[in-house]
PDB file of C-alpha atoms in Angstrom:
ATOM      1  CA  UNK A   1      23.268 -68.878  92.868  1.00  0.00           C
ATOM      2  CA  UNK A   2      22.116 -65.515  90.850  1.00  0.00           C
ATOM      3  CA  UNK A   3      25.493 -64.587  88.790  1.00  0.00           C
ATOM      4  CA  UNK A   4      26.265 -60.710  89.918  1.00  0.00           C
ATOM      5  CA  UNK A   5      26.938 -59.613  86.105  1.00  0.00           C
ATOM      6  CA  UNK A   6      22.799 -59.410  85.561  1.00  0.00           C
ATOM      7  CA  UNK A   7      22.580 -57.020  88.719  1.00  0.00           C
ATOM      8  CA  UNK A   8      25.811 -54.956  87.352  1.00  0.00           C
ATOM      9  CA  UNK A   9      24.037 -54.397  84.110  1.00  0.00           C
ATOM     10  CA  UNK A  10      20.943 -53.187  85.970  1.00  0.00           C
ATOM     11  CA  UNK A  11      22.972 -50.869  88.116  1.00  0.00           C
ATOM     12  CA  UNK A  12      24.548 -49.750  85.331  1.00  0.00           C
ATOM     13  CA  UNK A  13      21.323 -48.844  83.780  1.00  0.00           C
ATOM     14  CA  UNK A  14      20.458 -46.652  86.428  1.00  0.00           C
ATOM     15  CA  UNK A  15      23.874 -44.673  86.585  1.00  0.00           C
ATOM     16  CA  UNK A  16      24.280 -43.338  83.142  1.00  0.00           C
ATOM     17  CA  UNK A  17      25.397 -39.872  83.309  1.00  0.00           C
ATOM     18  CA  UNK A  18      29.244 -39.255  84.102  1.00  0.00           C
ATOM     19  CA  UNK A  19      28.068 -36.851  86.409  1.00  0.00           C
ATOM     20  CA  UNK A  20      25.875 -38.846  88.857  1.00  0.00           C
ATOM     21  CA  UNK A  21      28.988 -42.018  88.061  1.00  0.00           C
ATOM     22  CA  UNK A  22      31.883 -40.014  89.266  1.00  0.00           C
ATOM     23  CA  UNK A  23      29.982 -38.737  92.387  1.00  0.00           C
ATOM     24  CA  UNK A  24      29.498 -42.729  92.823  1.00  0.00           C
ATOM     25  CA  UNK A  25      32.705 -43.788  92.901  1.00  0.00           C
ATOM     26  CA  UNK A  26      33.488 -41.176  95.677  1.00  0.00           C
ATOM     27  CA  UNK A  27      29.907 -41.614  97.674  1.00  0.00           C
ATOM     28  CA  UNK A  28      29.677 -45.519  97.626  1.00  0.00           C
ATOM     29  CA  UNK A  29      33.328 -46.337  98.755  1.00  0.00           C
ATOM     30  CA  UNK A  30      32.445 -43.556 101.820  1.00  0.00           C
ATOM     31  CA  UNK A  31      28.957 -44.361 102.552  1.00  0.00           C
ATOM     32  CA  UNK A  32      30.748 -48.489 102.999  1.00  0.00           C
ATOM     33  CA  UNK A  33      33.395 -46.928 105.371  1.00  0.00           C
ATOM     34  CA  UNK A  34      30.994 -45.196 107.355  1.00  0.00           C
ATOM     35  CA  UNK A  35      28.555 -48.209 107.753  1.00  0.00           C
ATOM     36  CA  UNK A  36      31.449 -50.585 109.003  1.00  0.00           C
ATOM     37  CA  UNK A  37      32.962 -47.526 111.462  1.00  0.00           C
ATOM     38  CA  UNK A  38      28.951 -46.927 112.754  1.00  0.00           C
ATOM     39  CA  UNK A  39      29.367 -50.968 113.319  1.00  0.00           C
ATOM     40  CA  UNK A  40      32.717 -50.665 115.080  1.00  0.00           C
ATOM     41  CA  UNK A  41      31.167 -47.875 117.222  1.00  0.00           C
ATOM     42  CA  UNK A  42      28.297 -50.657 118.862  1.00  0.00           C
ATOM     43  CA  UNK A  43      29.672 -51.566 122.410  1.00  0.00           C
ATOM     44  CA  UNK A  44      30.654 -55.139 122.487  1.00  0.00           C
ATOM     45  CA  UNK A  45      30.896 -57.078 126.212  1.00  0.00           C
ATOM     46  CA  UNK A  46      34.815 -57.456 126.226  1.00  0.00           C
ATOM     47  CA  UNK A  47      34.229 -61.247 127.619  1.00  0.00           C
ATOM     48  CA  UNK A  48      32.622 -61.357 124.490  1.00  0.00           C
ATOM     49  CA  UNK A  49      34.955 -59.626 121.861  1.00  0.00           C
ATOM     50  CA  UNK A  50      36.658 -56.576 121.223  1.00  0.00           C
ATOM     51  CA  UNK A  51      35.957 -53.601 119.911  1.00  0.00           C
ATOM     52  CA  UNK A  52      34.864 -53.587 115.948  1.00  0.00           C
ATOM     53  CA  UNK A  53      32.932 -57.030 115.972  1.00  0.00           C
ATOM     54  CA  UNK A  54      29.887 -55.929 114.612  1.00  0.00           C
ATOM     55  CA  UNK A  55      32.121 -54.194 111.630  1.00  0.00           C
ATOM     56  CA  UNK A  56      33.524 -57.601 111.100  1.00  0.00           C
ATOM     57  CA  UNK A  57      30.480 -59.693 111.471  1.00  0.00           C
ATOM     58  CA  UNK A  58      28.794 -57.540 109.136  1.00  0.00           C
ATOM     59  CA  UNK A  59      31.934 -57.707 106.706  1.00  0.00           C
ATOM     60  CA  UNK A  60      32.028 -61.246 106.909  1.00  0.00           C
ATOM     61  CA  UNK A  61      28.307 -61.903 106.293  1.00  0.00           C
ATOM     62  CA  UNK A  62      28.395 -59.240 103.106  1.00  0.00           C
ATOM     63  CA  UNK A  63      31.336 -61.190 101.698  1.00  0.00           C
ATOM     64  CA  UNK A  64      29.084 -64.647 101.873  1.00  0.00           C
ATOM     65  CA  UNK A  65      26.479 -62.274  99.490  1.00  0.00           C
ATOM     66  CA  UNK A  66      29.868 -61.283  97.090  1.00  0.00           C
ATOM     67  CA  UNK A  67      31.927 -63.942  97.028  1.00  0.00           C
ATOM     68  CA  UNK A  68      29.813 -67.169  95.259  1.00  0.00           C
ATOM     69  CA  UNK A  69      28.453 -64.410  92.629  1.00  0.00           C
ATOM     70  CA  UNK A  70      32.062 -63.095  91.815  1.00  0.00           C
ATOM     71  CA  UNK A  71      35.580 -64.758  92.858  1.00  0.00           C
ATOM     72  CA  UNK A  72      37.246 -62.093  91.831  1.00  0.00           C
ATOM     73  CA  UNK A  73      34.992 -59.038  93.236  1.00  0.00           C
ATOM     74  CA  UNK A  74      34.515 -60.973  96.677  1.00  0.00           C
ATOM     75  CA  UNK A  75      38.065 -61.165  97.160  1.00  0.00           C
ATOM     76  CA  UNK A  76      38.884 -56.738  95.846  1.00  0.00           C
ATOM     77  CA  UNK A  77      35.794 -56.353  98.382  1.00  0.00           C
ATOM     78  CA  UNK A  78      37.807 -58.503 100.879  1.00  0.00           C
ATOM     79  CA  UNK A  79      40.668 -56.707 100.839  1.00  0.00           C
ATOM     80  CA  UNK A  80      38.877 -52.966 100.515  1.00  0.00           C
ATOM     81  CA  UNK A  81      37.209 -54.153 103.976  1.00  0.00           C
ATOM     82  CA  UNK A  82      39.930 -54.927 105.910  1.00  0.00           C
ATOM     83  CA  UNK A  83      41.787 -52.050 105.058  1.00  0.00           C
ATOM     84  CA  UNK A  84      38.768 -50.295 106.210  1.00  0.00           C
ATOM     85  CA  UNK A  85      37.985 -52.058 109.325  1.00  0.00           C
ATOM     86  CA  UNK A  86      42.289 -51.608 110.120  1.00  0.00           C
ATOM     87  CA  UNK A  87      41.485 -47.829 109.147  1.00  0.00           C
ATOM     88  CA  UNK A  88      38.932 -47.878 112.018  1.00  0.00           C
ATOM     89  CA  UNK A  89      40.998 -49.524 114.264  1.00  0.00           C
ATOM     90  CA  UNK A  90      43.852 -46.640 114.086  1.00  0.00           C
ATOM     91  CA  UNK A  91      41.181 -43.740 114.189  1.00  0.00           C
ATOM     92  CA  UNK A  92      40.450 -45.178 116.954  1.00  0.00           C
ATOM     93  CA  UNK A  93      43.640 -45.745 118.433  1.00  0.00           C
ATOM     94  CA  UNK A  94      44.649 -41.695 117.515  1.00  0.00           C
ATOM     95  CA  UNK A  95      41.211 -39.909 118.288  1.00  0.00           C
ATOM     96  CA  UNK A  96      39.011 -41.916 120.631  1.00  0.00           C
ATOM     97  CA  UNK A  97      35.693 -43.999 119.616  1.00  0.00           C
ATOM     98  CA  UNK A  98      33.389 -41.049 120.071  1.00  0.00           C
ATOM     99  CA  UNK A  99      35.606 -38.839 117.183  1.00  0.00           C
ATOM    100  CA  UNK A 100      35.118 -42.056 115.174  1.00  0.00           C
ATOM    101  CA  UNK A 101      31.438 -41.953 116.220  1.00  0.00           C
ATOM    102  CA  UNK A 102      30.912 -38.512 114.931  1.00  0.00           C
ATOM    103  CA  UNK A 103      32.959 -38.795 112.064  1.00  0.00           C
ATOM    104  CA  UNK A 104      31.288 -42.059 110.508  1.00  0.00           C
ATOM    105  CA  UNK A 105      27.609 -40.000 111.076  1.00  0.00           C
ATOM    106  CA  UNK A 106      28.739 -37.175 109.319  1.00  0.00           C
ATOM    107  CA  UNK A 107      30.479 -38.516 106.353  1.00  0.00           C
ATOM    108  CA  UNK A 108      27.436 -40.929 106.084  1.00  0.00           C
ATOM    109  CA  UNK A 109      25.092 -38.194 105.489  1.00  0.00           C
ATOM    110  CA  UNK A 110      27.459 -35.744 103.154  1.00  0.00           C
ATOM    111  CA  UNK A 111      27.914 -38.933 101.009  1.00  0.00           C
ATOM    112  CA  UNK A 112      24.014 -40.455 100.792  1.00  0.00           C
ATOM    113  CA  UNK A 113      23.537 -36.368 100.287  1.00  0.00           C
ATOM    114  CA  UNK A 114      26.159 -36.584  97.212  1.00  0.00           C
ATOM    115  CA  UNK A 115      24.434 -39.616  96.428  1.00  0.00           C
ATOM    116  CA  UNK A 116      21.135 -38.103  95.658  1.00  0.00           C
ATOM    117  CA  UNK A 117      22.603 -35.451  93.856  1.00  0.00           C
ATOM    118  CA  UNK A 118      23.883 -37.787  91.761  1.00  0.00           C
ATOM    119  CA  UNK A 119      20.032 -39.129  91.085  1.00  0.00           C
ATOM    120  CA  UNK A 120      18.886 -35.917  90.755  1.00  0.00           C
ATOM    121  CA  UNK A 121      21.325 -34.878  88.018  1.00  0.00           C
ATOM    122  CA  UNK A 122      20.634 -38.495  86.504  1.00  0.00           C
ATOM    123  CA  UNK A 123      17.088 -37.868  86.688  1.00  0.00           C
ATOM    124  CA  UNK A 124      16.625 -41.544  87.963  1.00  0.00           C
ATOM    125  CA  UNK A 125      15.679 -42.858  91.192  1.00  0.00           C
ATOM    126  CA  UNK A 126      18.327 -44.762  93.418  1.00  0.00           C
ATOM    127  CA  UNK A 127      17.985 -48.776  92.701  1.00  0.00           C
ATOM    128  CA  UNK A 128      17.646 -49.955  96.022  1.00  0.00           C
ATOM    129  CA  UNK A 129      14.014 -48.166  95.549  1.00  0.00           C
ATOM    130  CA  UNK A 130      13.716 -51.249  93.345  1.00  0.00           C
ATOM    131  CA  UNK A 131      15.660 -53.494  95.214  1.00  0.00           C
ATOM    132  CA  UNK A 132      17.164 -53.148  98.761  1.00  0.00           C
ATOM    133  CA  UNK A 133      19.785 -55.987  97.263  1.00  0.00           C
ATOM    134  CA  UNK A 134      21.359 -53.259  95.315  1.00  0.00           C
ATOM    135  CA  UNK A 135      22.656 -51.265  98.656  1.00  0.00           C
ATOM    136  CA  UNK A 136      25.103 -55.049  98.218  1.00  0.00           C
ATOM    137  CA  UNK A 137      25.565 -54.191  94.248  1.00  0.00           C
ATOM    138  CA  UNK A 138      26.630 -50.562  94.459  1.00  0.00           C
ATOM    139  CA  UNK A 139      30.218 -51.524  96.321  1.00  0.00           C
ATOM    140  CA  UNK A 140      30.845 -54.152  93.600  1.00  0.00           C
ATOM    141  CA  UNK A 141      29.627 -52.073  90.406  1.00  0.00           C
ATOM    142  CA  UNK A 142      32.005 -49.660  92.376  1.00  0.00           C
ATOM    143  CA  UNK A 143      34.942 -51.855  92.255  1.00  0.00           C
ATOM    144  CA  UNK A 144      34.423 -53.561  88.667  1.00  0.00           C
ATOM    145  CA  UNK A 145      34.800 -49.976  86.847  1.00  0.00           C
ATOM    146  CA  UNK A 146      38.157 -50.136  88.840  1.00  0.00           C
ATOM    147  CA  UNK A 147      38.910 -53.630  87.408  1.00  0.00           C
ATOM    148  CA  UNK A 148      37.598 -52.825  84.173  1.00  0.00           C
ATOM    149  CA  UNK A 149      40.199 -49.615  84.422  1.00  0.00           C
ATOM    150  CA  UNK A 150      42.846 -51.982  85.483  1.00  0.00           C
ATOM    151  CA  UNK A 151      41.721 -54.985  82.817  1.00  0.00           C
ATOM    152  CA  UNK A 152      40.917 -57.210  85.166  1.00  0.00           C
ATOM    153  CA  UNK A 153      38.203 -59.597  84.742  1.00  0.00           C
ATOM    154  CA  UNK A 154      35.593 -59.930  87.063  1.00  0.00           C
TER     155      UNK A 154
END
């Protein structure tokens, strides 16, 4: 099992400039909120589950990617995705499924456009280009400049 400190350092290679970082740390965490409320917008037979499986499912599978490569990242990525998939849940609750619908599409595209801002001001290409496994590393190279903020080993 590939350690996730090797794909950090890569990422990190490719996000030099404070610029296109800072515009990261806003775009990444919203681009992985609007992915699982897209998910929790997928109809789901109610004999089968409730509303929001998908958004789970896919949560749960992403944390089998996180969790053998980093303890300590798998379990900040754990708790950043259920407070996301309990923020869906009461956007839903106050404003309807289609609001959360529209919502999730439009802050998806503002943020992936923010995104390659970012790339252009870097003057690098995005990594997934490279690798579509770093669409995974971006949340966690996210959350270790918060634990390495915090002093928090990772």
């Amino acid at each position: 099992m590939r350690s996730i400190h090797p794909w950090l350092e890569k990422y990190g290679e490719d996000h030099q400039h404070p610029t296109n970082q800072a515009i990261h740390l806003v775009c990444v965490p919203l681009i992985v909120w609007s992915v699982i409320a897209l998910l929790w917008t997928v109809p789901v037979p109610t004999a089968f589950a409730r509303p929001g499986a998908w958004a789970g499912a896919a949560c749960f599978f992403a944390l089998l990617f996180y969790w053998p490569r980093s303890r300590a990242l798998g379990a900040g990525i754990f708790v950043a995705f259920a407070l996301m998939l309990y923020g869906c849940h009461l956007f839903v609750a106050a404003f309807g499924m289609q609001a959360l619908l529209y919502t999730a599409i439009a802050v998806f595209v503002l943020a992936w456009i923010g995104q390659f801002i970012g790339h252009r001001i870097e003057g690098r290409k995005p990594s997934f280009f490279t690798d579509l496994v770093y669409l995974l590393i971006g949340p966690a190279w996210t959350l270790s400049k918060l634990y390495r903020k915090l002093g928090w080993s990772y």
